[in-house]
Amino acid sequence: MTNDCRVSASSPVAPRLCVVVPCYNEEDVLPETSRRLSEKLDSLFGRGAISKDSRVLFVNDGSRDLTWFLIRTLHDDPSSMGLSPRQPWFSGISFAHNEGHQNALYAGLMEALDRGYDCAISLDADLQDDIDAIDEMLVKHDAGAEIVYGVRSNRDTDTAFKRGTAGMFYDLMAWLGVEMVSNCADYRLMGRRSLEALSQYTEVNLFLRGIVPALGFTTDVVYYVRAERFAGESKYPLKKMVSFALEGITSFSVKPIRWVTMLGIVSLAVSFIMVVYTLVQAFTGHVVAGWSSLMVSIWFVGGLVMVSLGVVGEYVGRIYLESKGRPRYIISETTDGELPRA
């Protein structure tokens, strides 16, 4: 087995590629996703770019619809879904419970590593990631890039609100000192060496968009145009986007806690000023006039304390989750009949 993903004509052995696709309630889009992925892998195999042992690994993240049924059908009888049975491209694992996109993605990558694949490409099931970019990813990996990022060339398909908030998020993360690839979600190729390095990260608070760039290794990018979601609803509404941003911030930076300290110092300085102001008002007999400033001070300090407790609480909560040492996920079933692993 080779540690690199070779796709050039001179390569003696085509790489074993694993395409990892996290799925959560994707019954509407899965038939079309599997059709396009099947065509892509057929094309790559026909050109000798990948081994016949390559696979698409669907990770069912505790879906409540027919997602797992469709994944099993793709593995057991792809012809029933209008696909060619010549190459058994599809396999899957299923979580016992919904554990979130990042855990599903990590599980798929670790399964690819454990099963001995030479490289893995992760993408979402909604067909917004351009599948044709896989060809260029393989070529750049063959040229020496251990990690190849799929980067959006524009954000024209996003609303103005999403474009603005995304830009602010990337700017904030850069200011916090977090190394990230702008306009890159989780569409990337990782070679075996980077997968082995990723397996050493054991924290529960997963933020792969920050962890993968922190691995090091030689990287490259492939630009593509992100499409509209093919079918179904987005699995990242505003609430989840905010939660995801908090995960990223608290995973890689302690600056917010330092901000709390600075705000505390500023609040203390303001309180000294207010003491002087109150004494002056008392000596001059203008006690009533100080009522508004007193109320403002109380609300200001109270609000500052609550915000500070919230920020510190986020970090304490992360420490609590890490200290329990619980598994990130539990695999209840696999299409290949292998023993589940956590």
Short mmCIF file of C-alpha atoms in Angstrom, two decimals:
data_model
loop_
_atom_site.label_atom_id
_atom_site.label_comp_id
_atom_site.label_asym_id
_atom_site.label_seq_id
_atom_site.Cartn_x
_atom_site.Cartn_y
_atom_site.Cartn_z
CA MET A 1 0.00 0.00 0.00
CA THR A 2 1.26 3.44 -0.86
CA ASN A 3 0.89 6.50 1.35
CA ASP A 4 0.17 8.79 -1.57
CA CYS A 5 -2.72 9.04 -3.96
CA ARG A 6 -1.21 8.46 -7.43
CA VAL A 7 -3.24 9.28 -10.51
CA SER A 8 -0.66 9.87 -13.22
CA ALA A 9 -0.21 7.52 -16.13
CA SER A 10 3.17 6.38 -14.83
CA SER A 11 1.78 5.26 -11.47
CA PRO A 12 2.07 1.48 -11.01
CA VAL A 13 -0.97 1.26 -8.71
CA ALA A 14 -4.10 3.40 -8.77
CA PRO A 15 -5.04 4.75 -5.33
CA ARG A 16 -7.88 3.45 -3.23
CA LEU A 17 -10.14 6.48 -2.80
CA CYS A 18 -12.86 6.83 -0.18
CA VAL A 19 -15.48 9.53 -0.71
CA VAL A 20 -16.99 10.33 2.69
CA VAL A 21 -20.54 11.74 2.63
CA PRO A 22 -22.24 12.64 5.96
CA CYS A 23 -26.02 12.30 5.73
CA TYR A 24 -28.82 13.55 7.94
CA ASN A 25 -32.38 13.19 6.62
CA GLU A 26 -31.23 13.20 2.98
CA GLU A 27 -33.79 10.88 1.41
CA ASP A 28 -34.82 13.54 -1.13
CA VAL A 29 -31.34 14.12 -2.53
CA LEU A 30 -29.63 10.75 -1.99
CA PRO A 31 -30.79 9.05 -5.24
CA GLU A 32 -29.37 11.89 -7.37
CA THR A 33 -26.22 12.16 -5.25
CA SER A 34 -25.52 8.44 -5.61
CA ARG A 35 -26.14 8.59 -9.37
CA ARG A 36 -23.67 11.43 -9.88
CA LEU A 37 -21.05 9.88 -7.60
CA SER A 38 -21.43 6.54 -9.38
CA GLU A 39 -20.85 8.22 -12.74
CA LYS A 40 -17.84 10.08 -11.38
CA LEU A 41 -16.19 6.98 -9.91
CA ASP A 42 -16.95 5.01 -13.08
CA SER A 43 -15.19 7.71 -15.07
CA LEU A 44 -12.18 7.86 -12.74
CA PHE A 45 -11.85 4.08 -12.69
CA GLY A 46 -12.16 3.91 -16.47
CA ARG A 47 -9.22 6.28 -16.81
CA GLY A 48 -7.16 4.38 -14.27
CA ALA A 49 -7.28 7.31 -11.83
CA ILE A 50 -8.59 5.23 -8.92
CA SER A 51 -8.61 1.59 -7.88
CA LYS A 52 -11.65 -0.63 -8.28
CA ASP A 53 -11.55 -0.98 -4.48
CA SER A 54 -12.48 2.69 -4.08
CA ARG A 55 -15.74 3.41 -2.31
CA VAL A 56 -18.34 6.01 -1.43
CA LEU A 57 -18.87 5.82 2.32
CA PHE A 58 -22.18 7.29 3.48
CA VAL A 59 -22.36 8.15 7.18
CA ASN A 60 -25.92 8.12 8.44
CA ASP A 61 -26.04 10.60 11.32
CA GLY A 62 -29.12 9.21 13.07
CA SER A 63 -31.54 10.18 10.30
CA ARG A 64 -35.25 9.90 11.01
CA ASP A 65 -36.31 9.34 7.40
CA LEU A 66 -35.41 6.68 4.81
CA THR A 67 -31.77 7.72 4.47
CA TRP A 68 -30.33 4.52 5.97
CA PHE A 69 -32.72 2.35 3.97
CA LEU A 70 -31.51 4.01 0.76
CA ILE A 71 -27.86 3.59 1.78
CA ARG A 72 -28.40 -0.11 2.41
CA THR A 73 -30.18 -0.43 -0.92
CA LEU A 74 -27.30 1.27 -2.72
CA HIS A 75 -24.92 -1.26 -1.17
CA ASP A 76 -27.05 -4.39 -1.58
CA ASP A 77 -28.84 -3.74 -4.88
CA PRO A 78 -27.76 -0.55 -6.71
CA SER A 79 -29.61 -1.66 -9.86
CA SER A 80 -32.92 -1.19 -8.04
CA MET A 81 -32.10 2.51 -7.92
CA GLY A 82 -31.19 2.67 -11.59
CA LEU A 83 -27.43 2.32 -11.09
CA SER A 84 -25.04 -0.09 -12.76
CA PRO A 85 -24.21 -3.13 -10.59
CA ARG A 86 -20.81 -3.58 -12.31
CA GLN A 87 -18.88 -1.80 -9.59
CA PRO A 88 -20.05 -1.95 -5.93
CA TRP A 89 -19.11 1.64 -5.14
CA PHE A 90 -21.34 2.19 -2.12
CA SER A 91 -21.04 1.31 1.55
CA GLY A 92 -22.25 2.94 4.73
CA ILE A 93 -22.17 3.20 8.49
CA SER A 94 -25.02 4.32 10.72
CA PHE A 95 -24.92 6.10 14.07
CA ALA A 96 -27.11 4.92 16.92
CA HIS A 97 -28.02 8.57 17.56
CA ASN A 98 -27.68 11.94 15.84
CA GLU A 99 -24.25 13.30 16.81
CA GLY A 100 -23.82 16.26 14.45
CA HIS A 101 -22.16 16.93 11.10
CA GLN A 102 -18.59 17.24 12.38
CA ASN A 103 -18.74 13.93 14.25
CA ALA A 104 -20.26 12.19 11.22
CA LEU A 105 -17.53 13.60 9.01
CA TYR A 106 -14.79 12.58 11.45
CA ALA A 107 -16.24 9.08 11.76
CA GLY A 108 -16.18 8.63 8.00
CA LEU A 109 -12.58 9.82 7.73
CA MET A 110 -11.47 7.49 10.53
CA GLU A 111 -13.28 4.57 8.90
CA ALA A 112 -11.43 5.37 5.66
CA LEU A 113 -8.15 5.33 7.60
CA ASP A 114 -8.96 2.08 9.42
CA ARG A 115 -9.97 0.35 6.19
CA GLY A 116 -6.68 1.22 4.55
CA TYR A 117 -7.70 3.74 1.91
CA ASP A 118 -4.91 5.82 0.39
CA CYS A 119 -6.87 9.07 0.46
CA ALA A 120 -10.30 10.38 1.35
CA ILE A 121 -12.46 13.16 -0.04
CA SER A 122 -15.24 14.59 2.14
CA LEU A 123 -18.26 16.36 0.70
CA ASP A 124 -21.85 17.10 1.65
CA ALA A 125 -24.79 15.09 0.31
CA ASP A 126 -26.74 18.09 -0.97
CA LEU A 127 -24.79 18.34 -4.28
CA GLN A 128 -23.72 21.92 -3.64
CA ASP A 129 -20.08 20.83 -3.81
CA ASP A 130 -18.96 20.39 -7.42
CA ILE A 131 -18.22 16.68 -7.84
CA ASP A 132 -16.16 17.39 -10.97
CA ALA A 133 -13.55 19.09 -8.77
CA ILE A 134 -12.56 15.62 -7.53
CA ASP A 135 -10.50 15.08 -10.70
CA GLU A 136 -8.31 18.13 -10.06
CA MET A 137 -8.01 17.28 -6.37
CA LEU A 138 -6.55 13.88 -7.25
CA VAL A 139 -4.14 15.43 -9.74
CA LYS A 140 -2.88 18.00 -7.21
CA HIS A 141 -2.51 15.31 -4.56
CA ASP A 142 -0.48 13.26 -6.99
CA ALA A 143 1.69 16.33 -7.57
CA GLY A 144 2.62 16.37 -3.88
CA ALA A 145 -0.16 18.09 -1.92
CA GLU A 146 -1.12 16.02 1.12
CA ILE A 147 -4.31 18.07 1.64
CA VAL A 148 -6.29 19.70 -1.18
CA TYR A 149 -9.06 22.15 -0.26
CA GLY A 150 -12.16 22.77 -2.34
CA VAL A 151 -12.58 26.55 -2.21
CA ARG A 152 -15.61 28.47 -3.45
CA SER A 153 -14.72 30.90 -6.21
CA ASN A 154 -17.66 33.13 -5.24
CA ARG A 155 -20.66 33.27 -2.90
CA ASP A 156 -23.26 34.35 -5.46
CA THR A 157 -25.68 31.62 -4.37
CA ASP A 158 -25.78 32.96 -0.79
CA THR A 159 -28.05 35.67 0.55
CA ALA A 160 -26.53 39.04 1.40
CA PHE A 161 -26.96 38.23 5.10
CA LYS A 162 -25.11 34.92 4.80
CA ARG A 163 -22.31 36.46 2.73
CA GLY A 164 -21.87 39.21 5.29
CA THR A 165 -21.93 36.96 8.35
CA ALA A 166 -19.59 34.44 6.69
CA GLY A 167 -17.10 37.20 5.92
CA MET A 168 -17.25 38.48 9.49
CA PHE A 169 -16.77 34.95 10.84
CA TYR A 170 -13.62 34.34 8.79
CA ASP A 171 -12.26 37.77 9.72
CA LEU A 172 -12.97 37.13 13.40
CA MET A 173 -11.30 33.73 13.33
CA ALA A 174 -8.24 35.20 11.62
CA TRP A 175 -8.08 37.96 14.25
CA LEU A 176 -8.27 35.31 16.98
CA GLY A 177 -5.26 33.61 15.44
CA VAL A 178 -7.11 30.57 14.07
CA GLU A 179 -5.68 29.25 10.81
CA MET A 180 -8.54 28.64 8.38
CA VAL A 181 -9.02 28.50 4.62
CA SER A 182 -11.49 31.21 3.61
CA ASN A 183 -14.60 30.10 1.70
CA CYS A 184 -13.77 26.44 2.31
CA ALA A 185 -16.34 24.34 4.10
CA ASP A 186 -15.64 20.61 4.48
CA TYR A 187 -14.97 19.76 0.84
CA ARG A 188 -11.36 18.56 0.85
CA LEU A 189 -9.03 15.71 0.01
CA MET A 190 -6.81 14.25 2.71
CA GLY A 191 -4.00 11.77 2.19
CA ARG A 192 -3.22 8.91 4.52
CA ARG A 193 -0.53 10.79 6.45
CA SER A 194 -2.90 13.66 7.28
CA LEU A 195 -5.65 11.20 8.25
CA GLU A 196 -3.25 9.51 10.65
CA ALA A 197 -2.37 12.90 12.12
CA LEU A 198 -6.07 13.80 12.44
CA SER A 199 -6.71 10.55 14.35
CA GLN A 200 -4.51 11.88 17.18
CA TYR A 201 -6.97 14.70 17.92
CA THR A 202 -9.20 13.34 20.66
CA GLU A 203 -11.26 16.35 21.75
CA VAL A 204 -15.03 16.15 21.80
CA ASN A 205 -15.39 19.78 20.70
CA LEU A 206 -14.64 19.13 17.03
CA PHE A 207 -14.03 21.95 14.57
CA LEU A 208 -12.43 20.31 11.54
CA ARG A 209 -12.17 23.54 9.54
CA GLY A 210 -9.64 24.71 12.10
CA ILE A 211 -8.05 21.37 12.96
CA VAL A 212 -7.16 20.28 9.41
CA PRO A 213 -5.13 23.44 8.55
CA ALA A 214 -3.36 23.05 11.92
CA LEU A 215 -2.07 19.62 10.87
CA GLY A 216 0.57 21.16 8.65
CA PHE A 217 1.62 19.20 5.55
CA THR A 218 1.74 20.51 2.00
CA THR A 219 -1.58 21.90 0.80
CA ASP A 220 -3.17 23.13 -2.40
CA VAL A 221 -6.58 24.43 -3.44
CA VAL A 222 -9.12 23.73 -6.15
CA TYR A 223 -11.62 26.47 -6.97
CA TYR A 224 -15.20 25.62 -7.87
CA VAL A 225 -18.62 27.24 -8.15
CA ARG A 226 -20.97 26.15 -5.39
CA ALA A 227 -24.42 25.22 -6.66
CA GLU A 228 -27.84 25.55 -5.08
CA ARG A 229 -29.00 22.68 -2.91
CA PHE A 230 -30.49 20.00 -5.20
CA ALA A 231 -33.41 19.07 -2.93
CA GLY A 232 -34.57 19.09 0.67
CA GLU A 233 -33.88 21.68 3.33
CA SER A 234 -30.60 23.09 4.58
CA LYS A 235 -29.23 21.31 7.65
CA TYR A 236 -27.54 24.54 8.79
CA PRO A 237 -30.21 27.06 9.82
CA LEU A 238 -29.17 30.25 11.65
CA LYS A 239 -29.27 28.59 15.08
CA LYS A 240 -26.85 25.84 14.01
CA MET A 241 -24.61 28.34 12.24
CA VAL A 242 -24.27 30.37 15.46
CA SER A 243 -23.58 27.19 17.45
CA PHE A 244 -20.99 26.12 14.87
CA ALA A 245 -19.27 29.51 15.11
CA LEU A 246 -19.12 29.22 18.91
CA GLU A 247 -17.61 25.75 18.58
CA GLY A 248 -14.89 27.13 16.35
CA ILE A 249 -14.09 30.10 18.57
CA THR A 250 -13.97 28.16 21.84
CA SER A 251 -11.99 25.31 20.26
CA PHE A 252 -9.05 27.41 19.16
CA SER A 253 -8.83 30.65 21.13
CA VAL A 254 -8.86 31.87 24.74
CA LYS A 255 -9.04 35.51 23.65
CA PRO A 256 -12.73 35.85 24.62
CA ILE A 257 -11.77 35.09 28.24
CA ARG A 258 -9.08 37.76 28.01
CA TRP A 259 -11.73 40.14 26.70
CA VAL A 260 -13.74 39.43 29.84
CA THR A 261 -10.72 40.40 31.96
CA MET A 262 -10.29 43.64 30.01
CA LEU A 263 -13.99 44.45 30.30
CA GLY A 264 -13.74 43.83 34.04
CA ILE A 265 -10.87 46.33 34.27
CA VAL A 266 -12.84 48.88 32.25
CA SER A 267 -15.89 48.28 34.44
CA LEU A 268 -13.79 48.79 37.58
CA ALA A 269 -12.42 52.07 36.21
CA VAL A 270 -15.94 53.26 35.40
CA SER A 271 -17.08 52.35 38.91
CA PHE A 272 -14.31 54.54 40.44
CA ILE A 273 -15.42 57.41 38.25
CA MET A 274 -19.01 56.86 39.36
CA VAL A 275 -17.91 56.87 43.05
CA VAL A 276 -16.26 60.26 42.57
CA TYR A 277 -19.29 61.54 40.68
CA THR A 278 -21.66 60.29 43.43
CA LEU A 279 -19.61 61.97 46.20
CA VAL A 280 -19.57 65.24 44.29
CA GLN A 281 -23.33 65.04 43.82
CA ALA A 282 -23.82 64.30 47.53
CA PHE A 283 -21.71 67.26 48.70
CA THR A 284 -23.47 69.67 46.36
CA GLY A 285 -26.89 68.46 47.36
CA HIS A 286 -27.93 67.17 43.94
CA VAL A 287 -28.78 63.67 45.11
CA VAL A 288 -31.76 63.15 42.80
CA ALA A 289 -29.64 63.95 39.81
CA GLY A 290 -27.48 60.93 40.56
CA TRP A 291 -30.38 58.53 40.32
CA SER A 292 -30.05 58.05 36.55
CA SER A 293 -26.30 57.53 36.69
CA LEU A 294 -26.75 55.00 39.51
CA MET A 295 -29.26 53.03 37.52
CA VAL A 296 -27.07 53.13 34.41
CA SER A 297 -24.14 51.88 36.46
CA ILE A 298 -26.16 49.03 37.94
CA TRP A 299 -27.41 47.91 34.55
CA PHE A 300 -23.98 48.28 32.98
CA VAL A 301 -22.19 46.26 35.63
CA GLY A 302 -24.99 43.69 35.80
CA GLY A 303 -24.96 43.20 32.05
CA LEU A 304 -21.17 42.97 32.02
CA VAL A 305 -21.25 40.32 34.73
CA MET A 306 -23.87 38.27 32.90
CA VAL A 307 -21.96 38.42 29.60
CA SER A 308 -18.74 37.51 31.38
CA LEU A 309 -20.38 34.54 33.08
CA GLY A 310 -21.74 33.43 29.71
CA VAL A 311 -18.34 33.57 28.02
CA VAL A 312 -16.58 31.77 30.85
CA GLY A 313 -19.46 29.30 31.01
CA GLU A 314 -18.92 28.35 27.37
CA TYR A 315 -15.36 27.33 28.16
CA VAL A 316 -16.31 25.56 31.40
CA GLY A 317 -18.96 23.66 29.46
CA ARG A 318 -16.38 22.55 26.90
CA ILE A 319 -14.05 21.43 29.72
CA TYR A 320 -16.93 19.49 31.27
CA LEU A 321 -17.66 17.66 28.02
CA GLU A 322 -13.99 16.83 27.47
CA SER A 323 -13.48 15.62 31.06
CA LYS A 324 -16.21 12.97 30.80
CA GLY A 325 -14.32 11.18 28.04
CA ARG A 326 -17.47 9.89 26.36
CA PRO A 327 -17.25 8.53 22.79
CA ARG A 328 -18.02 11.02 20.04
CA TYR A 329 -20.36 8.56 18.38
CA ILE A 330 -21.51 4.94 18.46
CA ILE A 331 -21.89 3.01 15.20
CA SER A 332 -24.93 0.77 15.42
CA GLU A 333 -24.80 -0.80 11.97
CA THR A 334 -22.69 -1.06 8.84
CA THR A 335 -23.56 -2.19 5.33
CA ASP A 336 -20.41 -4.34 5.20
CA GLY A 337 -21.29 -6.36 8.28
CA GLU A 338 -18.21 -5.25 10.18
CA LEU A 339 -18.29 -4.86 13.95
CA PRO A 340 -19.43 -1.39 15.07
CA ARG A 341 -16.81 0.84 16.60
CA ALA A 342 -17.04 4.04 18.69
#
